[in-house]
GROMACS .gro file of C-alpha atoms in nm:
model
  357
    1UNK     CA    1   1.690   2.545  -5.148
    2UNK     CA    2   1.341   2.423  -5.228
    3UNK     CA    3   1.261   2.096  -5.059
    4UNK     CA    4   1.053   1.814  -5.200
    5UNK     CA    5   0.817   1.871  -4.906
    6UNK     CA    6   0.686   2.190  -5.067
    7UNK     CA    7   0.609   2.004  -5.385
    8UNK     CA    8   0.429   1.734  -5.191
    9UNK     CA    9   0.218   1.996  -5.015
   10UNK     CA   10   0.121   2.144  -5.349
   11UNK     CA   11   0.037   1.801  -5.484
   12UNK     CA   12  -0.189   1.739  -5.183
   13UNK     CA   13  -0.377   2.059  -5.261
   14UNK     CA   14  -0.422   1.943  -5.618
   15UNK     CA   15  -0.551   1.605  -5.501
   16UNK     CA   16  -0.803   1.772  -5.273
   17UNK     CA   17  -0.931   1.992  -5.556
   18UNK     CA   18  -0.964   1.689  -5.781
   19UNK     CA   19  -1.145   1.496  -5.507
   20UNK     CA   20  -1.399   1.772  -5.462
   21UNK     CA   21  -1.420   1.806  -5.841
   22UNK     CA   22  -1.454   2.180  -5.804
   23UNK     CA   23  -1.190   2.402  -5.950
   24UNK     CA   24  -1.194   2.707  -6.170
   25UNK     CA   25  -0.960   2.950  -6.336
   26UNK     CA   26  -0.898   3.131  -6.007
   27UNK     CA   27  -0.781   2.808  -5.845
   28UNK     CA   28  -0.557   2.728  -6.139
   29UNK     CA   29  -0.402   3.075  -6.145
   30UNK     CA   30  -0.339   3.056  -5.769
   31UNK     CA   31  -0.154   2.726  -5.806
   32UNK     CA   32   0.046   2.852  -6.101
   33UNK     CA   33   0.146   3.156  -5.898
   34UNK     CA   34   0.271   2.938  -5.612
   35UNK     CA   35   0.460   2.721  -5.856
   36UNK     CA   36   0.624   3.024  -6.016
   37UNK     CA   37   0.758   3.133  -5.678
   38UNK     CA   38   0.894   2.787  -5.612
   39UNK     CA   39   1.069   2.757  -5.948
   40UNK     CA   40   1.274   3.073  -5.899
   41UNK     CA   41   1.535   2.854  -5.727
   42UNK     CA   42   1.553   2.611  -6.015
   43UNK     CA   43   1.784   2.594  -6.314
   44UNK     CA   44   1.515   2.512  -6.567
   45UNK     CA   45   1.163   2.622  -6.459
   46UNK     CA   46   1.024   2.494  -6.790
   47UNK     CA   47   1.056   2.143  -6.653
   48UNK     CA   48   0.781   2.214  -6.395
   49UNK     CA   49   0.425   2.276  -6.506
   50UNK     CA   50   0.059   2.253  -6.416
   51UNK     CA   51  -0.157   2.077  -6.672
   52UNK     CA   52  -0.534   2.090  -6.704
   53UNK     CA   53  -0.777   1.899  -6.922
   54UNK     CA   54  -1.141   1.808  -6.900
   55UNK     CA   55  -1.071   1.518  -6.666
   56UNK     CA   56  -0.795   1.623  -6.435
   57UNK     CA   57  -0.554   1.883  -6.305
   58UNK     CA   58  -0.197   1.773  -6.237
   59UNK     CA   59   0.155   1.890  -6.160
   60UNK     CA   60   0.466   1.774  -6.341
   61UNK     CA   61   0.797   1.818  -6.163
   62UNK     CA   62   1.157   1.724  -6.226
   63UNK     CA   63   1.371   1.714  -5.913
   64UNK     CA   64   1.684   1.688  -6.130
   65UNK     CA   65   1.662   2.060  -6.203
   66UNK     CA   66   1.710   2.172  -5.843
   67UNK     CA   67   1.972   2.445  -5.847
   68UNK     CA   68   2.278   2.384  -5.632
   69UNK     CA   69   2.622   2.536  -5.660
   70UNK     CA   70   2.942   2.517  -5.462
   71UNK     CA   71   3.238   2.748  -5.433
   72UNK     CA   72   3.507   2.642  -5.676
   73UNK     CA   73   3.793   2.726  -5.441
   74UNK     CA   74   3.817   2.477  -5.159
   75UNK     CA   75   3.931   2.510  -4.800
   76UNK     CA   76   4.194   2.269  -4.672
   77UNK     CA   77   4.038   2.116  -4.360
   78UNK     CA   78   4.310   1.861  -4.286
   79UNK     CA   79   4.660   1.915  -4.422
   80UNK     CA   80   4.910   1.637  -4.480
   81UNK     CA   81   5.213   1.821  -4.350
   82UNK     CA   82   5.044   1.967  -4.042
   83UNK     CA   83   4.838   1.664  -3.945
   84UNK     CA   84   5.047   1.370  -4.072
   85UNK     CA   85   4.784   1.285  -4.329
   86UNK     CA   86   4.907   1.062  -4.610
   87UNK     CA   87   4.692   0.939  -4.897
   88UNK     CA   88   4.348   0.974  -4.732
   89UNK     CA   89   4.094   0.734  -4.878
   90UNK     CA   90   3.737   0.693  -4.752
   91UNK     CA   91   3.585   0.895  -4.469
   92UNK     CA   92   3.253   1.002  -4.321
   93UNK     CA   93   3.103   1.288  -4.121
   94UNK     CA   94   2.880   1.215  -3.822
   95UNK     CA   95   2.590   1.423  -3.693
   96UNK     CA   96   2.820   1.610  -3.454
   97UNK     CA   97   3.044   1.724  -3.739
   98UNK     CA   98   3.328   1.490  -3.657
   99UNK     CA   99   3.521   1.378  -3.963
  100UNK     CA  100   3.666   1.024  -3.951
  101UNK     CA  101   3.939   0.971  -4.212
  102UNK     CA  102   4.128   0.660  -4.319
  103UNK     CA  103   4.495   0.759  -4.308
  104UNK     CA  104   4.595   0.498  -4.566
  105UNK     CA  105   4.973   0.521  -4.566
  106UNK     CA  106   5.001   0.567  -4.188
  107UNK     CA  107   4.768   0.281  -4.089
  108UNK     CA  108   4.524   0.457  -3.858
  109UNK     CA  109   4.200   0.652  -3.842
  110UNK     CA  110   4.208   1.026  -3.784
  111UNK     CA  111   3.914   1.197  -3.615
  112UNK     CA  112   3.888   1.568  -3.691
  113UNK     CA  113   3.628   1.776  -3.506
  114UNK     CA  114   3.523   2.032  -3.766
  115UNK     CA  115   3.373   2.284  -3.525
  116UNK     CA  116   3.661   2.272  -3.277
  117UNK     CA  117   3.953   2.203  -3.515
  118UNK     CA  118   4.077   1.930  -3.284
  119UNK     CA  119   4.231   1.605  -3.406
  120UNK     CA  120   4.226   1.267  -3.239
  121UNK     CA  121   4.421   0.966  -3.362
  122UNK     CA  122   4.237   0.638  -3.313
  123UNK     CA  123   4.277   0.271  -3.404
  124UNK     CA  124   4.656   0.300  -3.427
  125UNK     CA  125   4.923   0.063  -3.302
  126UNK     CA  126   5.268   0.222  -3.311
  127UNK     CA  127   5.458  -0.092  -3.216
  128UNK     CA  128   5.580  -0.318  -3.496
  129UNK     CA  129   5.439  -0.664  -3.566
  130UNK     CA  130   5.117  -0.602  -3.376
  131UNK     CA  131   4.863  -0.849  -3.504
  132UNK     CA  132   4.570  -0.613  -3.460
  133UNK     CA  133   4.736  -0.317  -3.630
  134UNK     CA  134   4.563  -0.168  -3.932
  135UNK     CA  135   4.726  -0.203  -4.271
  136UNK     CA  136   4.625   0.037  -4.547
  137UNK     CA  137   4.266   0.112  -4.434
  138UNK     CA  138   4.048   0.227  -4.724
  139UNK     CA  139   3.709   0.311  -4.577
  140UNK     CA  140   3.536   0.375  -4.246
  141UNK     CA  141   3.172   0.417  -4.140
  142UNK     CA  142   2.983   0.463  -3.815
  143UNK     CA  143   2.760   0.188  -3.679
  144UNK     CA  144   2.520   0.391  -3.464
  145UNK     CA  145   2.344   0.085  -3.327
  146UNK     CA  146   2.666  -0.045  -3.171
  147UNK     CA  147   2.836   0.291  -3.116
  148UNK     CA  148   3.142   0.177  -3.307
  149UNK     CA  149   3.346   0.235  -3.619
  150UNK     CA  150   3.359  -0.026  -3.894
  151UNK     CA  151   3.683  -0.017  -4.090
  152UNK     CA  152   3.783  -0.175  -4.422
  153UNK     CA  153   4.130  -0.303  -4.329
  154UNK     CA  154   4.240  -0.349  -4.687
  155UNK     CA  155   4.598  -0.463  -4.628
  156UNK     CA  156   4.492  -0.728  -4.375
  157UNK     CA  157   4.199  -0.851  -4.592
  158UNK     CA  158   3.940  -0.805  -4.321
  159UNK     CA  159   3.671  -0.578  -4.183
  160UNK     CA  160   3.700  -0.478  -3.819
  161UNK     CA  161   3.489  -0.311  -3.553
  162UNK     CA  162   3.641  -0.054  -3.322
  163UNK     CA  163   3.472   0.096  -3.016
  164UNK     CA  164   3.662   0.420  -3.036
  165UNK     CA  165   3.501   0.593  -2.737
  166UNK     CA  166   3.602   0.314  -2.500
  167UNK     CA  167   3.938   0.257  -2.676
  168UNK     CA  168   3.874  -0.118  -2.674
  169UNK     CA  169   4.063  -0.371  -2.881
  170UNK     CA  170   3.970  -0.403  -3.246
  171UNK     CA  171   3.742  -0.693  -3.332
  172UNK     CA  172   3.757  -0.872  -3.665
  173UNK     CA  173   3.399  -0.917  -3.784
  174UNK     CA  174   3.467  -1.039  -4.140
  175UNK     CA  175   3.786  -1.214  -4.247
  176UNK     CA  176   3.936  -1.335  -4.575
  177UNK     CA  177   3.783  -1.058  -4.786
  178UNK     CA  178   3.945  -0.811  -5.024
  179UNK     CA  179   3.743  -0.522  -4.888
  180UNK     CA  180   3.751  -0.172  -5.028
  181UNK     CA  181   3.429   0.026  -4.977
  182UNK     CA  182   3.173   0.013  -4.697
  183UNK     CA  183   2.813   0.125  -4.653
  184UNK     CA  184   2.532   0.065  -4.406
  185UNK     CA  185   2.160   0.102  -4.476
  186UNK     CA  186   1.895   0.235  -4.241
  187UNK     CA  187   1.813  -0.120  -4.125
  188UNK     CA  188   2.168  -0.185  -4.006
  189UNK     CA  189   2.276  -0.413  -4.292
  190UNK     CA  190   2.645  -0.382  -4.378
  191UNK     CA  191   2.758  -0.371  -4.743
  192UNK     CA  192   3.115  -0.440  -4.853
  193UNK     CA  193   3.274  -0.424  -5.197
  194UNK     CA  194   3.521  -0.704  -5.271
  195UNK     CA  195   3.748  -0.578  -5.548
  196UNK     CA  196   3.903  -0.919  -5.624
  197UNK     CA  197   3.581  -1.119  -5.639
  198UNK     CA  198   3.415  -0.827  -5.818
  199UNK     CA  199   3.107  -0.832  -5.601
  200UNK     CA  200   2.924  -0.650  -5.324
  201UNK     CA  201   2.802  -0.851  -5.027
  202UNK     CA  202   2.547  -0.764  -4.762
  203UNK     CA  203   2.577  -0.879  -4.402
  204UNK     CA  204   2.325  -0.886  -4.122
  205UNK     CA  205   2.479  -0.821  -3.781
  206UNK     CA  206   2.636  -1.147  -3.660
  207UNK     CA  207   2.623  -1.331  -3.994
  208UNK     CA  208   2.929  -1.522  -4.111
  209UNK     CA  209   2.916  -1.513  -4.490
  210UNK     CA  210   2.663  -1.257  -4.605
  211UNK     CA  211   2.494  -1.270  -4.945
  212UNK     CA  212   2.599  -1.136  -5.285
  213UNK     CA  213   2.377  -0.841  -5.380
  214UNK     CA  214   2.571  -0.709  -5.682
  215UNK     CA  215   2.817  -0.867  -5.924
  216UNK     CA  216   2.961  -1.206  -5.838
  217UNK     CA  217   2.946  -1.320  -6.200
  218UNK     CA  218   3.308  -1.283  -6.296
  219UNK     CA  219   3.510  -0.981  -6.404
  220UNK     CA  220   3.372  -0.808  -6.714
  221UNK     CA  221   3.146  -0.525  -6.828
  222UNK     CA  222   2.809  -0.695  -6.867
  223UNK     CA  223   2.524  -0.553  -6.661
  224UNK     CA  224   2.546  -0.842  -6.413
  225UNK     CA  225   2.921  -0.800  -6.367
  226UNK     CA  226   3.170  -0.565  -6.205
  227UNK     CA  227   3.538  -0.494  -6.259
  228UNK     CA  228   3.724  -0.379  -5.949
  229UNK     CA  229   3.443  -0.215  -5.750
  230UNK     CA  230   3.560   0.048  -5.504
  231UNK     CA  231   3.334   0.283  -5.306
  232UNK     CA  232   2.962   0.219  -5.260
  233UNK     CA  233   2.649   0.404  -5.146
  234UNK     CA  234   2.313   0.261  -5.032
  235UNK     CA  235   1.992   0.466  -5.044
  236UNK     CA  236   1.676   0.436  -4.833
  237UNK     CA  237   1.527   0.182  -5.075
  238UNK     CA  238   1.837  -0.039  -5.040
  239UNK     CA  239   1.951   0.034  -5.394
  240UNK     CA  240   2.329   0.012  -5.418
  241UNK     CA  241   2.540   0.258  -5.618
  242UNK     CA  242   2.881   0.115  -5.703
  243UNK     CA  243   3.188   0.283  -5.847
  244UNK     CA  244   3.279   0.013  -6.100
  245UNK     CA  245   3.631   0.145  -6.133
  246UNK     CA  246   3.789  -0.053  -6.417
  247UNK     CA  247   3.467  -0.038  -6.620
  248UNK     CA  248   3.474   0.342  -6.576
  249UNK     CA  249   3.112   0.362  -6.471
  250UNK     CA  250   2.876   0.383  -6.176
  251UNK     CA  251   2.621   0.103  -6.148
  252UNK     CA  252   2.290   0.103  -5.963
  253UNK     CA  253   2.157  -0.229  -5.836
  254UNK     CA  254   1.805  -0.221  -5.696
  255UNK     CA  255   1.723  -0.451  -5.407
  256UNK     CA  256   1.708  -0.816  -5.520
  257UNK     CA  257   1.800  -0.722  -5.879
  258UNK     CA  258   1.987  -0.977  -6.091
  259UNK     CA  259   2.172  -0.706  -6.280
  260UNK     CA  260   2.244  -0.337  -6.251
  261UNK     CA  261   2.191  -0.031  -6.468
  262UNK     CA  262   2.455   0.221  -6.571
  263UNK     CA  263   2.379   0.559  -6.412
  264UNK     CA  264   2.707   0.740  -6.488
  265UNK     CA  265   2.983   0.684  -6.740
  266UNK     CA  266   2.999   0.350  -6.917
  267UNK     CA  267   3.144   0.497  -7.236
  268UNK     CA  268   3.502   0.393  -7.190
  269UNK     CA  269   3.777   0.577  -7.009
  270UNK     CA  270   3.807   0.943  -7.104
  271UNK     CA  271   3.750   1.302  -7.000
  272UNK     CA  272   3.435   1.375  -7.199
  273UNK     CA  273   3.119   1.474  -7.012
  274UNK     CA  274   2.975   1.134  -7.104
  275UNK     CA  275   3.276   0.953  -6.957
  276UNK     CA  276   3.449   0.868  -6.631
  277UNK     CA  277   3.797   0.737  -6.567
  278UNK     CA  278   3.845   0.509  -6.264
  279UNK     CA  279   3.556   0.647  -6.052
  280UNK     CA  280   3.595   0.636  -5.675
  281UNK     CA  281   3.379   0.803  -5.406
  282UNK     CA  282   3.005   0.808  -5.479
  283UNK     CA  283   2.704   0.963  -5.306
  284UNK     CA  284   2.339   1.024  -5.393
  285UNK     CA  285   2.120   1.304  -5.257
  286UNK     CA  286   1.748   1.296  -5.178
  287UNK     CA  287   1.662   1.428  -5.525
  288UNK     CA  288   1.847   1.151  -5.707
  289UNK     CA  289   2.157   1.347  -5.807
  290UNK     CA  290   2.455   1.114  -5.828
  291UNK     CA  291   2.792   1.258  -5.727
  292UNK     CA  292   3.101   1.066  -5.831
  293UNK     CA  293   3.470   1.135  -5.781
  294UNK     CA  294   3.634   1.102  -6.123
  295UNK     CA  295   3.978   0.990  -6.007
  296UNK     CA  296   4.191   1.001  -6.323
  297UNK     CA  297   4.025   1.322  -6.442
  298UNK     CA  298   4.078   1.499  -6.108
  299UNK     CA  299   3.719   1.622  -6.083
  300UNK     CA  300   3.384   1.572  -5.914
  301UNK     CA  301   3.094   1.495  -6.148
  302UNK     CA  302   2.719   1.514  -6.099
  303UNK     CA  303   2.488   1.284  -6.294
  304UNK     CA  304   2.118   1.208  -6.295
  305UNK     CA  305   1.990   0.860  -6.378
  306UNK     CA  306   1.896   0.848  -6.745
  307UNK     CA  307   2.122   1.134  -6.851
  308UNK     CA  308   2.375   1.080  -7.128
  309UNK     CA  309   2.620   1.331  -6.981
  310UNK     CA  310   2.728   1.453  -6.642
  311UNK     CA  311   2.820   1.798  -6.514
  312UNK     CA  312   3.156   1.899  -6.368
  313UNK     CA  313   3.092   2.029  -6.016
  314UNK     CA  314   3.453   2.076  -5.907
  315UNK     CA  315   3.779   2.052  -6.100
  316UNK     CA  316   3.709   2.216  -6.436
  317UNK     CA  317   4.070   2.336  -6.465
  318UNK     CA  318   4.237   1.997  -6.446
  319UNK     CA  319   4.456   1.843  -6.178
  320UNK     CA  320   4.697   2.027  -5.951
  321UNK     CA  321   4.757   2.147  -5.598
  322UNK     CA  322   4.580   2.482  -5.606
  323UNK     CA  323   4.270   2.529  -5.391
  324UNK     CA  324   4.040   2.487  -5.693
  325UNK     CA  325   4.218   2.174  -5.813
  326UNK     CA  326   4.239   1.809  -5.713
  327UNK     CA  327   4.504   1.543  -5.759
  328UNK     CA  328   4.398   1.177  -5.757
  329UNK     CA  329   4.082   1.234  -5.547
  330UNK     CA  330   3.911   0.937  -5.385
  331UNK     CA  331   3.678   0.980  -5.084
  332UNK     CA  332   3.359   1.188  -5.085
  333UNK     CA  333   3.119   1.307  -4.816
  334UNK     CA  334   2.859   1.577  -4.749
  335UNK     CA  335   2.785   1.748  -4.419
  336UNK     CA  336   2.435   1.841  -4.301
  337UNK     CA  337   2.461   2.182  -4.472
  338UNK     CA  338   2.537   2.028  -4.810
  339UNK     CA  339   2.906   2.121  -4.814
  340UNK     CA  340   3.128   1.882  -5.006
  341UNK     CA  341   3.440   1.713  -4.867
  342UNK     CA  342   3.687   1.533  -5.093
  343UNK     CA  343   3.984   1.315  -5.003
  344UNK     CA  344   4.252   1.470  -5.223
  345UNK     CA  345   4.502   1.185  -5.200
  346UNK     CA  346   4.769   1.322  -5.436
  347UNK     CA  347   4.786   1.638  -5.225
  348UNK     CA  348   4.750   1.456  -4.889
  349UNK     CA  349   4.461   1.674  -4.778
  350UNK     CA  350   4.087   1.695  -4.722
  351UNK     CA  351   3.926   1.976  -4.921
  352UNK     CA  352   3.595   2.139  -4.827
  353UNK     CA  353   3.385   2.309  -5.094
  354UNK     CA  354   3.110   2.524  -4.946
  355UNK     CA  355   2.761   2.519  -5.088
  356UNK     CA  356   2.647   2.867  -5.190
  357UNK     CA  357   2.287   2.788  -5.292
   0.00000   0.00000   0.00000
């Protein structure tokens, strides 16, 4: 796949030519030739062009047209019957290809080593009435700075830290919160969606209360409001993407913004390409493509900010238990190769869809 780096290199060449103020038809044809080679991997090459006038030479590019496809028939990575997986919710993949899954109905975290096909059960207390036992965990992320897992312990209304390598006791780091989704930015700030208060809060390590960075203005569908937010994603610019589940939309809140913008859905609940129905897992790639798990429609959608419609990536044939189908999907993650993983809760499994280009 063409990377943005190649475009940046071409832009630098253009800037140098403009700086020297010396370019001719040979230069222009050379650049057009390079651009033609690059656009062969794109869906719509017409969206990329070199323009010339008496004052300047420039390149116009649209990263939304980058061509990516995935196999439509998934591979079951973790199976409910074989691995005691029941209603998997959120999960993540670390740099070593370990998959950490919230086993919602069984109250623990399952670590699955993708390369070795080895499972490891962590953060579980088998005994009854254990105060520190998990209760319906919904999401889990890795805190690299502290070498620990952070878990949304939904049933216990708290967020905990767990040093899984040392098998230490769980530590409650945030209490009295109706947590659902988790995210952490590159600066180490922790973001948590509170589905009852209809807000997303951001915490610095060691803080007690955090600050509201999205929602917090009551439950409704105005641009400064949320209605049962679930999973969240934070990009490198600290913009927050929120699956605003009961508003059937995905919202983007830029850092310090007073309100968000709708980047997917927002046209009522339905199965049209312009609609979502109870969105769940959400992720954004480096080119700005927004991937959202469309829970009630049993599909994965791809959107681009500003588009009126999305594209069905997986699940065109409706819900079911076949390898190309989903049933009440929730969690979403990508590995380093761009393969897609979906928590297929109705089928008690994790499905992998391989990228083919």
